[in-house]
Tab-separated table of C-alpha atoms in Angstrom:
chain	number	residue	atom	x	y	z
A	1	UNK	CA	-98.010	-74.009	48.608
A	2	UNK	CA	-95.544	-71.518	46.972
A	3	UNK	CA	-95.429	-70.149	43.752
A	4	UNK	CA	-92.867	-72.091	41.403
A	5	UNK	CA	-90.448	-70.243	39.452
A	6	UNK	CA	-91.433	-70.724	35.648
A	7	UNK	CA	-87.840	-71.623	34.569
A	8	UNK	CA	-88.147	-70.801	30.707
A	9	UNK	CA	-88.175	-67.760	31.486
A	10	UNK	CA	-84.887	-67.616	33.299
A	11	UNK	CA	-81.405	-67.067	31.867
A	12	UNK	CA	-77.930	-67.629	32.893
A	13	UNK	CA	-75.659	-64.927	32.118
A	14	UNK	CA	-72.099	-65.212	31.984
A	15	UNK	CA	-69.901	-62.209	31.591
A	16	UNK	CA	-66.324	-62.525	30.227
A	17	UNK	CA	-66.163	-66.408	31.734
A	18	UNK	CA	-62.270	-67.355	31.733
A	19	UNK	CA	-62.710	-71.285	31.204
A	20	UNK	CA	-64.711	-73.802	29.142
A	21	UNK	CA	-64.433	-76.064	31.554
A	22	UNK	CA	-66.816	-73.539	33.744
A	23	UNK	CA	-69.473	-73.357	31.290
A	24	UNK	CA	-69.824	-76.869	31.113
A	25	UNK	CA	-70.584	-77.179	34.908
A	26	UNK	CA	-72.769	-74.345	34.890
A	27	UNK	CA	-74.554	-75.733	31.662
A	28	UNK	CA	-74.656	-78.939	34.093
A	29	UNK	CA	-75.878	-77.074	36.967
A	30	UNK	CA	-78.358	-75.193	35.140
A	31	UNK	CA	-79.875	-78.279	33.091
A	32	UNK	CA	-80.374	-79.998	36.882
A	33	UNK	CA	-82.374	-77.657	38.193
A	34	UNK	CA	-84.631	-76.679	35.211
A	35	UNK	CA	-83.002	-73.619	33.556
A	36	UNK	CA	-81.458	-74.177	29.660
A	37	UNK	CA	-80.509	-71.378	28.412
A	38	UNK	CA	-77.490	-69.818	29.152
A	39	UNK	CA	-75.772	-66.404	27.242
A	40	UNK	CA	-72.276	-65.779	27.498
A	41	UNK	CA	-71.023	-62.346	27.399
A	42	UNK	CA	-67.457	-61.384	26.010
A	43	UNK	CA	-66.704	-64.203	23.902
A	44	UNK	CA	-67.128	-66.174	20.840
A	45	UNK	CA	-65.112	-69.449	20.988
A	46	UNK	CA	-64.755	-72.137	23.772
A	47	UNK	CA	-62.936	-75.558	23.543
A	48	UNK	CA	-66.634	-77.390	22.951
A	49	UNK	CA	-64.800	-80.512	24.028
A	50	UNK	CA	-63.606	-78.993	27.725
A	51	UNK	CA	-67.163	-77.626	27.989
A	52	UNK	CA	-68.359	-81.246	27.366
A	53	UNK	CA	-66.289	-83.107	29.557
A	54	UNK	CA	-68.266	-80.944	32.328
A	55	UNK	CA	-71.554	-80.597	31.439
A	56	UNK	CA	-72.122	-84.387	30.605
A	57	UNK	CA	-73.570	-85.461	27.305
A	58	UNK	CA	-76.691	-85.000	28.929
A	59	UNK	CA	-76.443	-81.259	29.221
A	60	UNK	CA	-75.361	-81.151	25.504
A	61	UNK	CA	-78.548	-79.419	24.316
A	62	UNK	CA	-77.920	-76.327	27.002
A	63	UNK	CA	-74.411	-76.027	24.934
A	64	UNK	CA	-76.300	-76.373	21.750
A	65	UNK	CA	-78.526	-73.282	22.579
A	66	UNK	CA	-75.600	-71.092	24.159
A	67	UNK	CA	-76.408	-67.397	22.914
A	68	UNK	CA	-72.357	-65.743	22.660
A	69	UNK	CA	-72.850	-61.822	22.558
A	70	UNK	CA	-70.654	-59.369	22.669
A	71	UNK	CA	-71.678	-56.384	24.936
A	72	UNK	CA	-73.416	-56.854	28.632
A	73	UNK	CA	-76.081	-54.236	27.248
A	74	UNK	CA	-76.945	-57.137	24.001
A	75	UNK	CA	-77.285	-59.390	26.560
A	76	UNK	CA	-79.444	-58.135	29.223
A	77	UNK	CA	-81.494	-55.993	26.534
A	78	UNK	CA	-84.170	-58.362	26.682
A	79	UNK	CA	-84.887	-59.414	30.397
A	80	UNK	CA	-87.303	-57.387	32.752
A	81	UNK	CA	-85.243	-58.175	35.658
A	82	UNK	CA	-81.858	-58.488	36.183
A	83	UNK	CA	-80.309	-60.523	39.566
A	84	UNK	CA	-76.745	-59.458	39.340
A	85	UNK	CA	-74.120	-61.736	41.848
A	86	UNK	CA	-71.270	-60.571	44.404
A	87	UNK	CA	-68.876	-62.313	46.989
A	88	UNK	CA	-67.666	-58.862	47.501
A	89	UNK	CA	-69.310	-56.557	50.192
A	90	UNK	CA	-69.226	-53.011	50.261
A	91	UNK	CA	-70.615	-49.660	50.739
A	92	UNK	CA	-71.455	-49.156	46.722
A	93	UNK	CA	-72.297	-52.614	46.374
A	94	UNK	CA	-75.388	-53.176	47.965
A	95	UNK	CA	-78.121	-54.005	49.273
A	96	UNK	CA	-78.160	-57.621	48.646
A	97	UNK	CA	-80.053	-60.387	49.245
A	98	UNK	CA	-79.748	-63.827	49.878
A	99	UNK	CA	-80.694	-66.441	47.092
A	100	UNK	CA	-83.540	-67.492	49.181
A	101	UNK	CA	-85.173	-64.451	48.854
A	102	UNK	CA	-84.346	-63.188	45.767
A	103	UNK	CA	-86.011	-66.909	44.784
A	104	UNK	CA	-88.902	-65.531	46.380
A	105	UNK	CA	-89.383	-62.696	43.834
A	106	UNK	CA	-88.374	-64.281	40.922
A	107	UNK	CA	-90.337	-67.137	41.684
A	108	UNK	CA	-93.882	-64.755	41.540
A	109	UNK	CA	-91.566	-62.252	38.311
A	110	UNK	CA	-90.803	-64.865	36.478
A	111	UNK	CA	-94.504	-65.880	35.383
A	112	UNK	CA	-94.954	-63.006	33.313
A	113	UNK	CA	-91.328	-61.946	33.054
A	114	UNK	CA	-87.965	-62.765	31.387
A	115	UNK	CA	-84.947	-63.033	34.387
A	116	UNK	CA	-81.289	-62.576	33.568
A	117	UNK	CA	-79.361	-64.396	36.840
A	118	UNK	CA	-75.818	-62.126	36.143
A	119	UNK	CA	-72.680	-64.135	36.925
A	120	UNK	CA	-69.110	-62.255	36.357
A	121	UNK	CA	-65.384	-63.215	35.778
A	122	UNK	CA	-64.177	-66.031	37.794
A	123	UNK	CA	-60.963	-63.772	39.125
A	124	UNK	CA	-62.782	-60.685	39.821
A	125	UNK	CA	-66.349	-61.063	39.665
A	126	UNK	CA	-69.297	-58.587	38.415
A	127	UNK	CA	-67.530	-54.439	39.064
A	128	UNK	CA	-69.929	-51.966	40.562
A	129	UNK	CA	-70.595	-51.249	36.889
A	130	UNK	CA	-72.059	-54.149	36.206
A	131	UNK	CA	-73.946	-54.054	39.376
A	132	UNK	CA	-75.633	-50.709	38.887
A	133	UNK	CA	-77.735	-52.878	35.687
A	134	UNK	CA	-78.981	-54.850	37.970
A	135	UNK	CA	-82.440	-55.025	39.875
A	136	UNK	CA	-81.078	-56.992	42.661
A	137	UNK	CA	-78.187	-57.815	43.941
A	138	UNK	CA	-77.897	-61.668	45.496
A	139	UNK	CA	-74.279	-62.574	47.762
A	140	UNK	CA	-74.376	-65.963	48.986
A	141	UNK	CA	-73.388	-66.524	52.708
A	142	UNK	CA	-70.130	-68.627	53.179
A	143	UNK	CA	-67.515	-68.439	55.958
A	144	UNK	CA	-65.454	-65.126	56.494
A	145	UNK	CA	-62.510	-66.427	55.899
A	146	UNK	CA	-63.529	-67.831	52.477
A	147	UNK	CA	-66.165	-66.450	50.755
A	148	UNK	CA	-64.981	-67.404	46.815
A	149	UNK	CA	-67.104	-69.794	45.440
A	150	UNK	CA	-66.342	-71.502	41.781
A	151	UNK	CA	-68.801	-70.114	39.031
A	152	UNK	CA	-71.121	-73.339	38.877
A	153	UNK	CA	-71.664	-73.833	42.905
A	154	UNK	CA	-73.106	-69.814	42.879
A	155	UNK	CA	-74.899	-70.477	39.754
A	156	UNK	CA	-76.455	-74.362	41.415
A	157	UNK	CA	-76.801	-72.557	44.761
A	158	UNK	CA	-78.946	-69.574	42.829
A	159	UNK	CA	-81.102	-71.790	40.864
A	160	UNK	CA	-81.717	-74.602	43.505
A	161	UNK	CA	-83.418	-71.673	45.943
A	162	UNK	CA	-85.430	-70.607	42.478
């Protein structure tokens, strides 16, 4: 049998999300597979009621506990191990992993060890600087000819492989 992630020690980070709508599915997605807490990077204020309408009142107490910060470097300050997330492939960029194995490792990390799962923008995702604070680097395999995914699939694909 396989090691099991120990998902209180696992964090969603979201850097400058666009829509409150977003956080409530990923605050949705998160709660469903075991993770609840969830910081948000770049902003302060988010229609609570849009967030709500997604996440389900059932999800309410991962939008209670939302940590809002205002630097990338506040919020990854106090994870071990950073997972940062692409769609975009390139030289710079890499090497990734798929969420399967980065599970893998953060499955056997996260025993001892606080993760940060790094999500970026919805319109332009994580930039190579964001990248370069990252440990890994996970891009999820989708067809060539559309490889955009909406913020809470990546983040429900991510944490159902953990």
């Amino acid at each position: 049998m396989s090691l099991k992630a120990k998902t209180k020690n696992i964090s969603i980070v979201l850097y400058r999300p666009k829509y409150a709508g977003n956080i409530g599915s990923v605050a949705r997605a998160a709660k469903n597979m075991g993770i609840t807490r969830i910081v948000v990077v770049g902003a302060t204020e988010f229609d609570r009621e849009e967030m709500e309408q997604r996440s389900t009142h059932l999800a309410a107490d991962v939008l209670d506990q939302i940590q809002y910060v205002a630097s990338i470097e506040e919020a990854l300050g106090t994870f071990t191990y950073i997972v940062g997330t692409t769609a975009r492939i390139g030289k710079a960029r890499g090497p990734f992993v798929s969420p399967r194995a980065a599970a893998q490792n953060i499955a056997g990390l996260s025993q001892k060890n606080k993760i940060a799962l790094l999500f970026g923008p919805e319109d332009t995702g994580l930039a190579n600087d964001q990248l370069r604070l990252c440990h890994t680097v996970v891009t999820i395999p989708t067809s060539h000819e559309f490889t955009s995914l909406n913020l809470s699939q990546a983040v429900m694909i991510l944490c159902y492989e953990i």
